């Protein structure tokens, strides 16, 4: 059996289970938020080959582009705008199976087809969001939500 065939049989859950302790040990002794975001974005992209994975930090009334992996993206997103601004406003993870059906979706790339956005909490306050885009429809589900919420809680 070729290596790629073996890899393809590993479930999403198994990949997250393997990734979680790796991320934990990578950022364990680091206190710099940007460095931690950078390593998380890279680890997610490397593991799942996501089309785009990165953070937007809350700055005043906007989200500002922060460490990411993927194509160039919009620099700032307003409160309640797009999927990211909506996740910030609603203080919860948003899964978008088809970005064309999300009113107000901000298209940084027309190759992006589905998306998940997870708020990053510091206590009760949202300090950032993690945004992941896929170039396929329906890429994200409850497994992604559960593990990605755990991952952002580590930073
Ligand atoms: N699609 C996002 C914008 C950010 S990019 O996808 C990287 C949104 O609607 O908020």
PDB file of C-alpha atoms and ligand atoms in Angstrom:
ATOM      1  CA  UNK A   1       0.000   0.000   0.000  1.00  0.00           C
ATOM      2  CA  UNK A   2       1.396   3.415  -0.875  1.00  0.00           C
ATOM      3  CA  UNK A   3       2.104   5.971   1.854  1.00  0.00           C
ATOM      4  CA  UNK A   4      -0.643   8.322   0.653  1.00  0.00           C
ATOM      5  CA  UNK A   5      -3.208   5.521   0.851  1.00  0.00           C
ATOM      6  CA  UNK A   6      -2.206   4.774   4.428  1.00  0.00           C
ATOM      7  CA  UNK A   7      -2.454   8.455   5.372  1.00  0.00           C
ATOM      8  CA  UNK A   8      -5.898   8.803   3.803  1.00  0.00           C
ATOM      9  CA  UNK A   9      -7.297   6.105   6.108  1.00  0.00           C
ATOM     10  CA  UNK A  10      -6.452   8.162   9.211  1.00  0.00           C
ATOM     11  CA  UNK A  11      -9.641   9.838  10.386  1.00  0.00           C
ATOM     12  CA  UNK A  12     -10.002  13.521  11.091  1.00  0.00           C
ATOM     13  CA  UNK A  13     -10.533  12.702  14.779  1.00  0.00           C
ATOM     14  CA  UNK A  14      -7.315  10.698  14.903  1.00  0.00           C
ATOM     15  CA  UNK A  15      -5.398  13.541  13.279  1.00  0.00           C
ATOM     16  CA  UNK A  16      -6.728  16.007  15.855  1.00  0.00           C
ATOM     17  CA  UNK A  17      -5.941  13.566  18.690  1.00  0.00           C
ATOM     18  CA  UNK A  18      -2.356  13.395  17.503  1.00  0.00           C
ATOM     19  CA  UNK A  19      -2.111  17.126  16.855  1.00  0.00           C
ATOM     20  CA  UNK A  20      -3.455  18.332  20.225  1.00  0.00           C
ATOM     21  CA  UNK A  21      -0.552  17.161  22.425  1.00  0.00           C
ATOM     22  CA  UNK A  22       1.914  18.327  19.775  1.00  0.00           C
ATOM     23  CA  UNK A  23       0.479  21.840  19.854  1.00  0.00           C
ATOM     24  CA  UNK A  24       0.347  21.715  23.641  1.00  0.00           C
ATOM     25  CA  UNK A  25       4.020  20.871  23.920  1.00  0.00           C
ATOM     26  CA  UNK A  26       5.003  23.376  21.217  1.00  0.00           C
ATOM     27  CA  UNK A  27       3.379  26.338  22.951  1.00  0.00           C
ATOM     28  CA  UNK A  28       3.661  25.154  26.541  1.00  0.00           C
ATOM     29  CA  UNK A  29       6.579  27.363  27.558  1.00  0.00           C
ATOM     30  CA  UNK A  30       5.775  30.257  25.186  1.00  0.00           C
ATOM     31  CA  UNK A  31       3.996  33.366  26.433  1.00  0.00           C
ATOM     32  CA  UNK A  32       3.980  35.400  23.220  1.00  0.00           C
ATOM     33  CA  UNK A  33       0.500  35.352  21.687  1.00  0.00           C
ATOM     34  CA  UNK A  34       1.646  36.032  18.108  1.00  0.00           C
ATOM     35  CA  UNK A  35       4.215  33.230  18.229  1.00  0.00           C
ATOM     36  CA  UNK A  36       1.583  30.824  19.533  1.00  0.00           C
ATOM     37  CA  UNK A  37      -0.893  31.843  16.831  1.00  0.00           C
ATOM     38  CA  UNK A  38       1.803  31.385  14.178  1.00  0.00           C
ATOM     39  CA  UNK A  39       2.621  27.856  15.302  1.00  0.00           C
ATOM     40  CA  UNK A  40      -1.061  26.867  15.528  1.00  0.00           C
ATOM     41  CA  UNK A  41      -1.827  28.191  12.031  1.00  0.00           C
ATOM     42  CA  UNK A  42       1.167  26.328  10.599  1.00  0.00           C
ATOM     43  CA  UNK A  43       0.378  23.094  12.456  1.00  0.00           C
ATOM     44  CA  UNK A  44      -3.236  23.116  11.253  1.00  0.00           C
ATOM     45  CA  UNK A  45      -2.312  23.793   7.647  1.00  0.00           C
ATOM     46  CA  UNK A  46       0.434  21.175   7.716  1.00  0.00           C
ATOM     47  CA  UNK A  47      -1.836  18.510   9.224  1.00  0.00           C
ATOM     48  CA  UNK A  48      -5.004  19.074   7.214  1.00  0.00           C
ATOM     49  CA  UNK A  49      -3.751  20.920   4.161  1.00  0.00           C
ATOM     50  CA  UNK A  50      -6.477  23.515   4.693  1.00  0.00           C
ATOM     51  CA  UNK A  51      -6.811  26.129   1.975  1.00  0.00           C
ATOM     52  CA  UNK A  52      -6.355  28.925   4.546  1.00  0.00           C
ATOM     53  CA  UNK A  53      -5.853  28.892   8.313  1.00  0.00           C
ATOM     54  CA  UNK A  54      -5.151  31.886  10.457  1.00  0.00           C
ATOM     55  CA  UNK A  55      -6.100  34.386  13.101  1.00  0.00           C
ATOM     56  CA  UNK A  56      -7.652  37.821  13.237  1.00  0.00           C
ATOM     57  CA  UNK A  57      -7.029  39.726  16.502  1.00  0.00           C
ATOM     58  CA  UNK A  58      -9.561  42.080  18.032  1.00  0.00           C
ATOM     59  CA  UNK A  59      -8.317  45.656  17.878  1.00  0.00           C
ATOM     60  CA  UNK A  60     -10.881  48.249  18.860  1.00  0.00           C
ATOM     61  CA  UNK A  61     -13.969  47.763  16.712  1.00  0.00           C
ATOM     62  CA  UNK A  62     -12.191  45.636  14.115  1.00  0.00           C
ATOM     63  CA  UNK A  63     -10.468  42.325  13.580  1.00  0.00           C
ATOM     64  CA  UNK A  64      -6.917  42.694  12.263  1.00  0.00           C
ATOM     65  CA  UNK A  65      -5.117  40.060  10.188  1.00  0.00           C
ATOM     66  CA  UNK A  66      -2.642  38.129  12.318  1.00  0.00           C
ATOM     67  CA  UNK A  67      -0.509  34.978  11.817  1.00  0.00           C
ATOM     68  CA  UNK A  68      -1.894  32.875   8.987  1.00  0.00           C
ATOM     69  CA  UNK A  69      -1.000  30.263   6.379  1.00  0.00           C
ATOM     70  CA  UNK A  70      -2.385  30.598   2.882  1.00  0.00           C
ATOM     71  CA  UNK A  71      -3.046  33.222   0.252  1.00  0.00           C
ATOM     72  CA  UNK A  72      -3.162  36.937   1.012  1.00  0.00           C
ATOM     73  CA  UNK A  73      -6.355  37.915   2.791  1.00  0.00           C
ATOM     74  CA  UNK A  74      -8.257  41.022   3.820  1.00  0.00           C
ATOM     75  CA  UNK A  75      -6.465  43.006   6.507  1.00  0.00           C
ATOM     76  CA  UNK A  76      -9.390  44.218   8.584  1.00  0.00           C
ATOM     77  CA  UNK A  77     -12.918  42.980   9.258  1.00  0.00           C
ATOM     78  CA  UNK A  78     -15.515  45.031  11.123  1.00  0.00           C
ATOM     79  CA  UNK A  79     -17.582  43.900  14.105  1.00  0.00           C
ATOM     80  CA  UNK A  80     -20.485  41.723  12.901  1.00  0.00           C
ATOM     81  CA  UNK A  81     -19.108  41.680   9.335  1.00  0.00           C
ATOM     82  CA  UNK A  82     -18.519  38.463   7.407  1.00  0.00           C
ATOM     83  CA  UNK A  83     -18.241  35.103   9.114  1.00  0.00           C
ATOM     84  CA  UNK A  84     -15.384  36.289  11.351  1.00  0.00           C
ATOM     85  CA  UNK A  85     -17.170  39.410  12.583  1.00  0.00           C
ATOM     86  CA  UNK A  86     -20.344  37.397  13.147  1.00  0.00           C
ATOM     87  CA  UNK A  87     -18.524  34.794  15.275  1.00  0.00           C
ATOM     88  CA  UNK A  88     -17.063  37.689  17.283  1.00  0.00           C
ATOM     89  CA  UNK A  89     -20.484  39.306  17.724  1.00  0.00           C
ATOM     90  CA  UNK A  90     -22.318  36.081  18.547  1.00  0.00           C
ATOM     91  CA  UNK A  91     -19.458  34.810  20.745  1.00  0.00           C
ATOM     92  CA  UNK A  92     -19.643  31.332  19.280  1.00  0.00           C
ATOM     93  CA  UNK A  93     -18.154  29.066  16.643  1.00  0.00           C
ATOM     94  CA  UNK A  94     -19.747  29.353  13.218  1.00  0.00           C
ATOM     95  CA  UNK A  95     -19.638  26.558  10.648  1.00  0.00           C
ATOM     96  CA  UNK A  96     -20.453  27.569   7.084  1.00  0.00           C
ATOM     97  CA  UNK A  97     -21.015  24.552   4.795  1.00  0.00           C
ATOM     98  CA  UNK A  98     -21.315  26.771   1.706  1.00  0.00           C
ATOM     99  CA  UNK A  99     -19.924  30.314   1.851  1.00  0.00           C
ATOM    100  CA  UNK A 100     -22.192  31.439  -1.013  1.00  0.00           C
ATOM    101  CA  UNK A 101     -25.156  30.859   1.272  1.00  0.00           C
ATOM    102  CA  UNK A 102     -23.835  32.935   4.176  1.00  0.00           C
ATOM    103  CA  UNK A 103     -25.225  36.480   3.923  1.00  0.00           C
ATOM    104  CA  UNK A 104     -22.367  38.981   4.091  1.00  0.00           C
ATOM    105  CA  UNK A 105     -19.584  36.431   3.661  1.00  0.00           C
ATOM    106  CA  UNK A 106     -16.339  38.234   2.854  1.00  0.00           C
ATOM    107  CA  UNK A 107     -14.619  36.488  -0.051  1.00  0.00           C
ATOM    108  CA  UNK A 108     -10.869  36.907   0.316  1.00  0.00           C
ATOM    109  CA  UNK A 109     -10.529  34.227  -2.364  1.00  0.00           C
ATOM    110  CA  UNK A 110     -13.193  32.870  -4.663  1.00  0.00           C
ATOM    111  CA  UNK A 111     -11.632  29.416  -4.223  1.00  0.00           C
ATOM    112  CA  UNK A 112     -12.878  29.267  -0.653  1.00  0.00           C
ATOM    113  CA  UNK A 113     -16.056  27.149  -0.462  1.00  0.00           C
ATOM    114  CA  UNK A 114     -16.659  26.386   3.209  1.00  0.00           C
ATOM    115  CA  UNK A 115     -15.425  27.865   6.434  1.00  0.00           C
ATOM    116  CA  UNK A 116     -15.282  27.579  10.224  1.00  0.00           C
ATOM    117  CA  UNK A 117     -14.582  30.462  12.605  1.00  0.00           C
ATOM    118  CA  UNK A 118     -13.791  29.912  16.296  1.00  0.00           C
ATOM    119  CA  UNK A 119     -13.648  32.766  18.818  1.00  0.00           C
ATOM    120  CA  UNK A 120     -10.543  32.893  21.037  1.00  0.00           C
ATOM    121  CA  UNK A 121     -11.493  33.754  24.609  1.00  0.00           C
ATOM    122  CA  UNK A 122      -9.309  35.196  27.320  1.00  0.00           C
ATOM    123  CA  UNK A 123     -11.562  34.799  30.320  1.00  0.00           C
ATOM    124  CA  UNK A 124     -14.845  36.323  29.246  1.00  0.00           C
ATOM    125  CA  UNK A 125     -13.285  38.512  26.573  1.00  0.00           C
ATOM    126  CA  UNK A 126     -12.844  37.623  22.904  1.00  0.00           C
ATOM    127  CA  UNK A 127      -9.314  38.549  21.870  1.00  0.00           C
ATOM    128  CA  UNK A 128      -9.233  36.966  18.400  1.00  0.00           C
ATOM    129  CA  UNK A 129     -10.863  34.500  16.050  1.00  0.00           C
ATOM    130  CA  UNK A 130      -9.381  31.481  14.306  1.00  0.00           C
ATOM    131  CA  UNK A 131     -10.599  31.298  10.700  1.00  0.00           C
ATOM    132  CA  UNK A 132     -10.199  28.202   8.542  1.00  0.00           C
ATOM    133  CA  UNK A 133     -11.229  28.013   4.896  1.00  0.00           C
ATOM    134  CA  UNK A 134     -11.575  24.981   2.661  1.00  0.00           C
ATOM    135  CA  UNK A 135     -11.710  24.833  -1.115  1.00  0.00           C
ATOM    136  CA  UNK A 136     -14.390  22.099  -0.862  1.00  0.00           C
ATOM    137  CA  UNK A 137     -17.995  22.410   0.268  1.00  0.00           C
ATOM    138  CA  UNK A 138     -19.108  20.960   3.641  1.00  0.00           C
ATOM    139  CA  UNK A 139     -15.599  20.488   5.012  1.00  0.00           C
ATOM    140  CA  UNK A 140     -16.281  21.249   8.664  1.00  0.00           C
ATOM    141  CA  UNK A 141     -18.404  19.487  11.255  1.00  0.00           C
ATOM    142  CA  UNK A 142     -18.801  18.962  15.002  1.00  0.00           C
ATOM    143  CA  UNK A 143     -15.456  17.135  15.200  1.00  0.00           C
ATOM    144  CA  UNK A 144     -13.682  20.233  13.878  1.00  0.00           C
ATOM    145  CA  UNK A 145     -15.653  22.452  16.222  1.00  0.00           C
ATOM    146  CA  UNK A 146     -14.796  20.343  19.263  1.00  0.00           C
ATOM    147  CA  UNK A 147     -11.073  20.023  18.567  1.00  0.00           C
ATOM    148  CA  UNK A 148     -10.524  23.535  17.257  1.00  0.00           C
ATOM    149  CA  UNK A 149     -12.228  24.995  20.342  1.00  0.00           C
ATOM    150  CA  UNK A 150      -9.802  22.904  22.442  1.00  0.00           C
ATOM    151  CA  UNK A 151      -6.835  24.085  20.400  1.00  0.00           C
ATOM    152  CA  UNK A 152      -7.699  27.777  20.720  1.00  0.00           C
ATOM    153  CA  UNK A 153      -8.239  27.332  24.464  1.00  0.00           C
ATOM    154  CA  UNK A 154      -4.552  26.336  24.682  1.00  0.00           C
ATOM    155  CA  UNK A 155      -3.304  29.657  23.388  1.00  0.00           C
TER     156      UNK A 155
HETATM  157  N1  LIG B   1     -14.336  34.794   4.815  1.00  0.00           N
HETATM  158  C1  LIG B   1     -14.030  35.563   5.985  1.00  0.00           C
HETATM  159  C2  LIG B   1     -12.980  36.607   5.695  1.00  0.00           C
HETATM  160  C3  LIG B   1     -11.595  36.192   6.000  1.00  0.00           C
HETATM  161  S1  LIG B   1     -10.930  35.178   4.847  1.00  0.00           S
HETATM  162  O1  LIG B   1     -11.755  34.031   4.567  1.00  0.00           O
HETATM  163  C4  LIG B   1      -9.389  34.723   5.198  1.00  0.00           C
HETATM  164  C5  LIG B   1     -15.299  36.205   6.521  1.00  0.00           C
HETATM  165  O2  LIG B   1     -16.344  36.178   5.857  1.00  0.00           O
HETATM  166  O3  LIG B   1     -15.240  36.771   7.612  1.00  0.00           O
END
